Amino acid sequence: MNNNSDHNPNNTKQLFFEINQKRLTQVQELLKPKQQLFLQVLPLLFHVNNQRLPGYIDDESPSGVFGYVPENTTFKAAKQLNRLFNYKRPTVKKQDIHTLLLMGSSGSIAQSMDSDLDIWCCHCPQLRQVEIDALQKKATAIEEWADSIKLEVHFFMMNAEKFKVGETTELSSESSGSAQHLLLLDEFYRTNLYIAGCYPLWWLVPPD
């Protein structure tokens, strides 16, 4: 048995979250006060369907972020958006959203006050197309709210199972096929910032 604490998955997990939080803090510090609310409430917006919050489409839209438990600071941020907001724990435990990840320059030396935020919304592979369309509507509504606070945000609906076999959401009309898949995969490994949901397992794998 190797007693090297550096290979303890719990230590590695803790280190991952510490580094991730520092990068998220850097993202926040470059945002204006109103814009900082965006990342604070983002997981909550996908976790519940609440008509008092940005992104509400209807009560049946996909919702529920895997393993997510809102904190009191999140509720306070939500009340800044709408003082009438009251959190009601969902009666049916849904986990339609596996992970929310921030991609690109965010949290790196390349980030500036004008940088946009590219967010992967990795959803449950079993969602039907009509449900994926509803989730996209929610994401678009959140993008429009972000635009109202002068924050450029783009969501990408991602199905991890389809991604494994080369199917992806298009980045633009100029990019497609295997080259696009490799570009997205490269960006994922290099730049992803964990927001909520399932965390990337490879961070717990020892270097050797």
PDB file of C-alpha atoms in Angstrom:
ATOM      1  CA  MET A   1       0.000   0.000   0.000  1.00  0.00           C
ATOM      2  CA  ASN A   2       1.308   3.445  -0.911  1.00  0.00           C
ATOM      3  CA  ASN A   3       1.033   5.830   2.038  1.00  0.00           C
ATOM      4  CA  ASN A   4       1.883   8.902  -0.048  1.00  0.00           C
ATOM      5  CA  SER A   5      -0.821  11.437   0.905  1.00  0.00           C
ATOM      6  CA  ASP A   6      -0.419  13.140  -2.485  1.00  0.00           C
ATOM      7  CA  HIS A   7      -2.202  10.149  -4.020  1.00  0.00           C
ATOM      8  CA  ASN A   8      -5.122  10.315  -1.625  1.00  0.00           C
ATOM      9  CA  PRO A   9      -8.225  11.026  -3.758  1.00  0.00           C
ATOM     10  CA  ASN A  10      -9.697  13.188  -0.990  1.00  0.00           C
ATOM     11  CA  ASN A  11      -6.585  15.399  -0.913  1.00  0.00           C
ATOM     12  CA  THR A  12      -6.595  15.665  -4.697  1.00  0.00           C
ATOM     13  CA  LYS A  13     -10.290  16.540  -4.721  1.00  0.00           C
ATOM     14  CA  GLN A  14      -9.743  19.253  -2.110  1.00  0.00           C
ATOM     15  CA  LEU A  15      -6.839  20.704  -4.107  1.00  0.00           C
ATOM     16  CA  PHE A  16      -8.951  20.704  -7.273  1.00  0.00           C
ATOM     17  CA  PHE A  17     -11.743  22.662  -5.607  1.00  0.00           C
ATOM     18  CA  GLU A  18      -9.276  25.128  -4.060  1.00  0.00           C
ATOM     19  CA  ILE A  19      -7.678  25.880  -7.435  1.00  0.00           C
ATOM     20  CA  ASN A  20     -11.081  26.014  -9.111  1.00  0.00           C
ATOM     21  CA  GLN A  21     -12.421  28.467  -6.498  1.00  0.00           C
ATOM     22  CA  LYS A  22      -9.401  30.762  -6.948  1.00  0.00           C
ATOM     23  CA  ARG A  23     -10.028  30.881 -10.683  1.00  0.00           C
ATOM     24  CA  LEU A  24     -13.747  31.553 -10.161  1.00  0.00           C
ATOM     25  CA  THR A  25     -12.864  34.357  -7.775  1.00  0.00           C
ATOM     26  CA  GLN A  26     -10.660  35.858 -10.461  1.00  0.00           C
ATOM     27  CA  VAL A  27     -13.583  35.739 -12.892  1.00  0.00           C
ATOM     28  CA  GLN A  28     -15.827  37.468 -10.348  1.00  0.00           C
ATOM     29  CA  GLU A  29     -13.307  40.216  -9.602  1.00  0.00           C
ATOM     30  CA  LEU A  30     -13.294  41.316 -13.241  1.00  0.00           C
ATOM     31  CA  LEU A  31     -17.076  41.675 -13.298  1.00  0.00           C
ATOM     32  CA  LYS A  32     -19.132  44.666 -12.224  1.00  0.00           C
ATOM     33  CA  PRO A  33     -21.232  44.286  -9.027  1.00  0.00           C
ATOM     34  CA  LYS A  34     -24.500  43.572 -10.886  1.00  0.00           C
ATOM     35  CA  GLN A  35     -22.721  41.114 -13.178  1.00  0.00           C
ATOM     36  CA  GLN A  36     -21.239  39.229 -10.221  1.00  0.00           C
ATOM     37  CA  LEU A  37     -24.737  38.032  -9.361  1.00  0.00           C
ATOM     38  CA  PHE A  38     -24.747  36.004 -12.563  1.00  0.00           C
ATOM     39  CA  LEU A  39     -22.315  33.305 -11.442  1.00  0.00           C
ATOM     40  CA  GLN A  40     -23.738  33.351  -7.920  1.00  0.00           C
ATOM     41  CA  VAL A  41     -27.239  32.394  -9.053  1.00  0.00           C
ATOM     42  CA  LEU A  42     -26.456  30.473 -12.250  1.00  0.00           C
ATOM     43  CA  PRO A  43     -26.695  26.934 -10.766  1.00  0.00           C
ATOM     44  CA  LEU A  44     -29.942  27.872  -9.017  1.00  0.00           C
ATOM     45  CA  LEU A  45     -31.476  29.085 -12.288  1.00  0.00           C
ATOM     46  CA  PHE A  46     -30.968  25.611 -13.772  1.00  0.00           C
ATOM     47  CA  HIS A  47     -31.802  23.784 -10.555  1.00  0.00           C
ATOM     48  CA  VAL A  48     -35.367  25.092 -10.235  1.00  0.00           C
ATOM     49  CA  ASN A  49     -38.123  26.454 -12.435  1.00  0.00           C
ATOM     50  CA  ASN A  50     -39.167  29.613 -10.608  1.00  0.00           C
ATOM     51  CA  GLN A  51     -41.162  32.314 -12.360  1.00  0.00           C
ATOM     52  CA  ARG A  52     -39.531  35.020 -10.221  1.00  0.00           C
ATOM     53  CA  LEU A  53     -36.053  34.226 -11.563  1.00  0.00           C
ATOM     54  CA  PRO A  54     -34.432  34.785 -14.984  1.00  0.00           C
ATOM     55  CA  GLY A  55     -34.744  31.866 -17.384  1.00  0.00           C
ATOM     56  CA  TYR A  56     -38.189  30.705 -16.342  1.00  0.00           C
ATOM     57  CA  ILE A  57     -40.124  29.098 -19.198  1.00  0.00           C
ATOM     58  CA  ASP A  58     -42.577  26.778 -17.479  1.00  0.00           C
ATOM     59  CA  ASP A  59     -42.775  24.353 -14.561  1.00  0.00           C
ATOM     60  CA  GLU A  60     -42.122  21.330 -16.784  1.00  0.00           C
ATOM     61  CA  SER A  61     -38.832  22.462 -18.305  1.00  0.00           C
ATOM     62  CA  PRO A  62     -35.783  20.285 -17.525  1.00  0.00           C
ATOM     63  CA  SER A  63     -34.226  21.244 -14.198  1.00  0.00           C
ATOM     64  CA  GLY A  64     -32.182  19.879 -11.319  1.00  0.00           C
ATOM     65  CA  VAL A  65     -28.387  20.090 -11.194  1.00  0.00           C
ATOM     66  CA  PHE A  66     -26.749  16.846 -10.076  1.00  0.00           C
ATOM     67  CA  GLY A  67     -25.825  16.943  -6.381  1.00  0.00           C
ATOM     68  CA  TYR A  68     -26.415  20.693  -6.113  1.00  0.00           C
ATOM     69  CA  VAL A  69     -27.484  22.143  -2.758  1.00  0.00           C
ATOM     70  CA  PRO A  70     -28.011  25.949  -2.790  1.00  0.00           C
ATOM     71  CA  GLU A  71     -26.259  27.918  -0.056  1.00  0.00           C
ATOM     72  CA  ASN A  72     -27.644  30.868   1.908  1.00  0.00           C
ATOM     73  CA  THR A  73     -25.414  33.241  -0.090  1.00  0.00           C
ATOM     74  CA  THR A  74     -27.136  31.991  -3.243  1.00  0.00           C
ATOM     75  CA  PHE A  75     -30.576  32.728  -1.793  1.00  0.00           C
ATOM     76  CA  LYS A  76     -29.454  36.237  -0.827  1.00  0.00           C
ATOM     77  CA  ALA A  77     -28.182  36.831  -4.366  1.00  0.00           C
ATOM     78  CA  ALA A  78     -31.485  35.558  -5.811  1.00  0.00           C
ATOM     79  CA  LYS A  79     -33.435  37.954  -3.583  1.00  0.00           C
ATOM     80  CA  GLN A  80     -31.362  40.805  -5.010  1.00  0.00           C
ATOM     81  CA  LEU A  81     -32.828  39.866  -8.377  1.00  0.00           C
ATOM     82  CA  ASN A  82     -36.353  39.571  -7.021  1.00  0.00           C
ATOM     83  CA  ARG A  83     -37.143  40.253  -3.386  1.00  0.00           C
ATOM     84  CA  LEU A  84     -40.302  38.112  -3.671  1.00  0.00           C
ATOM     85  CA  PHE A  85     -38.271  34.993  -4.467  1.00  0.00           C
ATOM     86  CA  ASN A  86     -38.736  32.138  -2.017  1.00  0.00           C
ATOM     87  CA  TYR A  87     -36.954  28.844  -2.414  1.00  0.00           C
ATOM     88  CA  LYS A  88     -39.063  25.726  -2.397  1.00  0.00           C
ATOM     89  CA  ARG A  89     -37.215  22.448  -2.478  1.00  0.00           C
ATOM     90  CA  PRO A  90     -38.463  20.448  -5.490  1.00  0.00           C
ATOM     91  CA  THR A  91     -40.906  17.724  -4.449  1.00  0.00           C
ATOM     92  CA  VAL A  92     -39.596  15.478  -7.232  1.00  0.00           C
ATOM     93  CA  LYS A  93     -35.816  15.116  -7.275  1.00  0.00           C
ATOM     94  CA  LYS A  94     -34.790  15.821 -10.863  1.00  0.00           C
ATOM     95  CA  GLN A  95     -31.205  15.775 -12.117  1.00  0.00           C
ATOM     96  CA  ASP A  96     -31.623  16.703 -15.766  1.00  0.00           C
ATOM     97  CA  ILE A  97     -28.409  18.774 -15.758  1.00  0.00           C
ATOM     98  CA  HIS A  98     -25.270  16.777 -15.017  1.00  0.00           C
ATOM     99  CA  THR A  99     -22.712  19.599 -15.032  1.00  0.00           C
ATOM    100  CA  LEU A 100     -22.280  23.325 -15.610  1.00  0.00           C
ATOM    101  CA  LEU A 101     -18.795  24.304 -16.818  1.00  0.00           C
ATOM    102  CA  LEU A 102     -17.279  27.647 -17.751  1.00  0.00           C
ATOM    103  CA  MET A 103     -14.987  27.400 -20.773  1.00  0.00           C
ATOM    104  CA  GLY A 104     -12.458  29.576 -22.585  1.00  0.00           C
ATOM    105  CA  SER A 105     -10.346  32.427 -21.225  1.00  0.00           C
ATOM    106  CA  SER A 106     -12.302  32.872 -17.996  1.00  0.00           C
ATOM    107  CA  GLY A 107     -10.105  32.587 -14.918  1.00  0.00           C
ATOM    108  CA  SER A 108      -6.898  32.858 -16.908  1.00  0.00           C
ATOM    109  CA  ILE A 109      -4.477  35.680 -17.774  1.00  0.00           C
ATOM    110  CA  ALA A 110      -6.304  36.006 -21.093  1.00  0.00           C
ATOM    111  CA  GLN A 111      -9.538  37.133 -19.414  1.00  0.00           C
ATOM    112  CA  SER A 112     -10.456  40.806 -19.665  1.00  0.00           C
ATOM    113  CA  MET A 113     -13.449  42.940 -18.693  1.00  0.00           C
ATOM    114  CA  ASP A 114     -14.742  42.487 -22.250  1.00  0.00           C
ATOM    115  CA  SER A 115     -14.444  38.684 -22.289  1.00  0.00           C
ATOM    116  CA  ASP A 116     -17.631  36.752 -22.920  1.00  0.00           C
ATOM    117  CA  LEU A 117     -18.629  33.685 -20.892  1.00  0.00           C
ATOM    118  CA  ASP A 118     -19.006  30.368 -22.716  1.00  0.00           C
ATOM    119  CA  ILE A 119     -20.870  27.821 -20.608  1.00  0.00           C
ATOM    120  CA  TRP A 120     -21.366  24.152 -21.268  1.00  0.00           C
ATOM    121  CA  CYS A 121     -24.648  22.794 -19.964  1.00  0.00           C
ATOM    122  CA  CYS A 122     -24.092  19.028 -19.912  1.00  0.00           C
ATOM    123  CA  HIS A 123     -27.540  17.471 -19.742  1.00  0.00           C
ATOM    124  CA  CYS A 124     -28.848  13.992 -19.097  1.00  0.00           C
ATOM    125  CA  PRO A 125     -28.365  11.852 -22.246  1.00  0.00           C
ATOM    126  CA  GLN A 126     -31.895  10.473 -21.888  1.00  0.00           C
ATOM    127  CA  LEU A 127     -33.599  13.828 -22.459  1.00  0.00           C
ATOM    128  CA  ARG A 128     -35.938  13.841 -25.451  1.00  0.00           C
ATOM    129  CA  GLN A 129     -35.417  16.434 -28.160  1.00  0.00           C
ATOM    130  CA  VAL A 130     -38.463  18.403 -27.020  1.00  0.00           C
ATOM    131  CA  GLU A 131     -36.911  18.591 -23.547  1.00  0.00           C
ATOM    132  CA  ILE A 132     -33.538  19.674 -24.937  1.00  0.00           C
ATOM    133  CA  ASP A 133     -35.342  22.398 -26.898  1.00  0.00           C
ATOM    134  CA  ALA A 134     -37.032  23.568 -23.686  1.00  0.00           C
ATOM    135  CA  LEU A 135     -33.670  23.605 -21.898  1.00  0.00           C
ATOM    136  CA  GLN A 136     -32.229  25.672 -24.740  1.00  0.00           C
ATOM    137  CA  LYS A 137     -35.097  28.149 -24.370  1.00  0.00           C
ATOM    138  CA  LYS A 138     -34.267  28.492 -20.689  1.00  0.00           C
ATOM    139  CA  ALA A 139     -30.594  29.055 -21.552  1.00  0.00           C
ATOM    140  CA  THR A 140     -31.507  31.657 -24.182  1.00  0.00           C
ATOM    141  CA  ALA A 141     -33.689  33.501 -21.652  1.00  0.00           C
ATOM    142  CA  ILE A 142     -30.751  33.534 -19.215  1.00  0.00           C
ATOM    143  CA  GLU A 143     -28.491  34.866 -21.983  1.00  0.00           C
ATOM    144  CA  GLU A 144     -30.989  37.691 -22.561  1.00  0.00           C
ATOM    145  CA  TRP A 145     -31.017  38.541 -18.856  1.00  0.00           C
ATOM    146  CA  ALA A 146     -27.203  38.553 -18.843  1.00  0.00           C
ATOM    147  CA  ASP A 147     -27.272  40.898 -21.828  1.00  0.00           C
ATOM    148  CA  SER A 148     -29.466  43.299 -19.821  1.00  0.00           C
ATOM    149  CA  ILE A 149     -26.621  43.620 -17.279  1.00  0.00           C
ATOM    150  CA  LYS A 150     -24.068  44.078 -20.091  1.00  0.00           C
ATOM    151  CA  LEU A 151     -22.655  40.569 -19.829  1.00  0.00           C
ATOM    152  CA  GLU A 152     -22.166  38.486 -22.972  1.00  0.00           C
ATOM    153  CA  VAL A 153     -22.983  34.843 -22.283  1.00  0.00           C
ATOM    154  CA  HIS A 154     -23.271  31.836 -24.591  1.00  0.00           C
ATOM    155  CA  PHE A 155     -24.646  28.436 -23.578  1.00  0.00           C
ATOM    156  CA  PHE A 156     -23.869  25.175 -25.331  1.00  0.00           C
ATOM    157  CA  MET A 157     -26.118  22.176 -24.746  1.00  0.00           C
ATOM    158  CA  MET A 158     -23.828  19.160 -24.417  1.00  0.00           C
ATOM    159  CA  ASN A 159     -24.619  15.434 -24.371  1.00  0.00           C
ATOM    160  CA  ALA A 160     -21.557  13.629 -22.999  1.00  0.00           C
ATOM    161  CA  GLU A 161     -22.516  10.293 -24.559  1.00  0.00           C
ATOM    162  CA  LYS A 162     -22.877  11.795 -28.036  1.00  0.00           C
ATOM    163  CA  PHE A 163     -19.713  13.838 -27.509  1.00  0.00           C
ATOM    164  CA  LYS A 164     -17.751  10.615 -26.944  1.00  0.00           C
ATOM    165  CA  VAL A 165     -18.619   9.441 -30.440  1.00  0.00           C
ATOM    166  CA  GLY A 166     -17.879  12.775 -32.103  1.00  0.00           C
ATOM    167  CA  GLU A 167     -21.257  14.530 -32.111  1.00  0.00           C
ATOM    168  CA  THR A 168     -21.040  18.113 -30.815  1.00  0.00           C
ATOM    169  CA  THR A 169     -22.844  21.418 -30.717  1.00  0.00           C
ATOM    170  CA  GLU A 170     -21.549  23.675 -33.486  1.00  0.00           C
ATOM    171  CA  LEU A 171     -19.211  26.460 -32.453  1.00  0.00           C
ATOM    172  CA  SER A 172     -19.942  28.472 -35.579  1.00  0.00           C
ATOM    173  CA  SER A 173     -20.960  28.069 -39.198  1.00  0.00           C
ATOM    174  CA  GLU A 174     -17.287  27.845 -40.157  1.00  0.00           C
ATOM    175  CA  SER A 175     -16.401  24.910 -37.900  1.00  0.00           C
ATOM    176  CA  SER A 176     -17.664  21.369 -38.215  1.00  0.00           C
ATOM    177  CA  GLY A 177     -16.753  17.710 -38.255  1.00  0.00           C
ATOM    178  CA  SER A 178     -13.795  16.029 -36.578  1.00  0.00           C
ATOM    179  CA  ALA A 179     -11.697  19.206 -36.439  1.00  0.00           C
ATOM    180  CA  GLN A 180     -14.437  20.941 -34.474  1.00  0.00           C
ATOM    181  CA  HIS A 181     -14.741  17.965 -32.136  1.00  0.00           C
ATOM    182  CA  LEU A 182     -11.010  18.052 -31.396  1.00  0.00           C
ATOM    183  CA  LEU A 183     -11.085  21.812 -30.833  1.00  0.00           C
ATOM    184  CA  LEU A 184     -13.919  21.464 -28.326  1.00  0.00           C
ATOM    185  CA  LEU A 185     -12.191  18.559 -26.595  1.00  0.00           C
ATOM    186  CA  ASP A 186      -8.932  20.526 -26.383  1.00  0.00           C
ATOM    187  CA  GLU A 187     -10.745  23.537 -24.925  1.00  0.00           C
ATOM    188  CA  PHE A 188     -12.521  21.300 -22.431  1.00  0.00           C
ATOM    189  CA  TYR A 189      -9.307  19.809 -21.010  1.00  0.00           C
ATOM    190  CA  ARG A 190      -7.357  23.069 -21.030  1.00  0.00           C
ATOM    191  CA  THR A 191      -9.818  25.639 -19.769  1.00  0.00           C
ATOM    192  CA  ASN A 192     -12.861  24.159 -18.013  1.00  0.00           C
ATOM    193  CA  LEU A 193     -13.970  25.820 -14.790  1.00  0.00           C
ATOM    194  CA  TYR A 194     -16.349  23.821 -12.623  1.00  0.00           C
ATOM    195  CA  ILE A 195     -19.541  25.663 -11.605  1.00  0.00           C
ATOM    196  CA  ALA A 196     -21.852  22.933 -10.309  1.00  0.00           C
ATOM    197  CA  GLY A 197     -22.864  19.308 -10.779  1.00  0.00           C
ATOM    198  CA  CYS A 198     -20.532  16.398 -11.511  1.00  0.00           C
ATOM    199  CA  TYR A 199     -16.849  17.287 -11.289  1.00  0.00           C
ATOM    200  CA  PRO A 200     -14.247  15.967 -13.799  1.00  0.00           C
ATOM    201  CA  LEU A 201     -13.006  12.586 -12.581  1.00  0.00           C
ATOM    202  CA  TRP A 202      -9.579  12.835 -14.200  1.00  0.00           C
ATOM    203  CA  TRP A 203      -8.549  15.418 -11.596  1.00  0.00           C
ATOM    204  CA  LEU A 204      -8.517  12.578  -9.036  1.00  0.00           C
ATOM    205  CA  VAL A 205      -6.241  10.327 -11.077  1.00  0.00           C
ATOM    206  CA  PRO A 206      -2.599  10.315  -9.795  1.00  0.00           C
ATOM    207  CA  PRO A 207      -0.018  11.553 -12.354  1.00  0.00           C
ATOM    208  CA  ASP A 208       1.655   8.140 -12.514  1.00  0.00           C
TER     209      ASP A 208
END
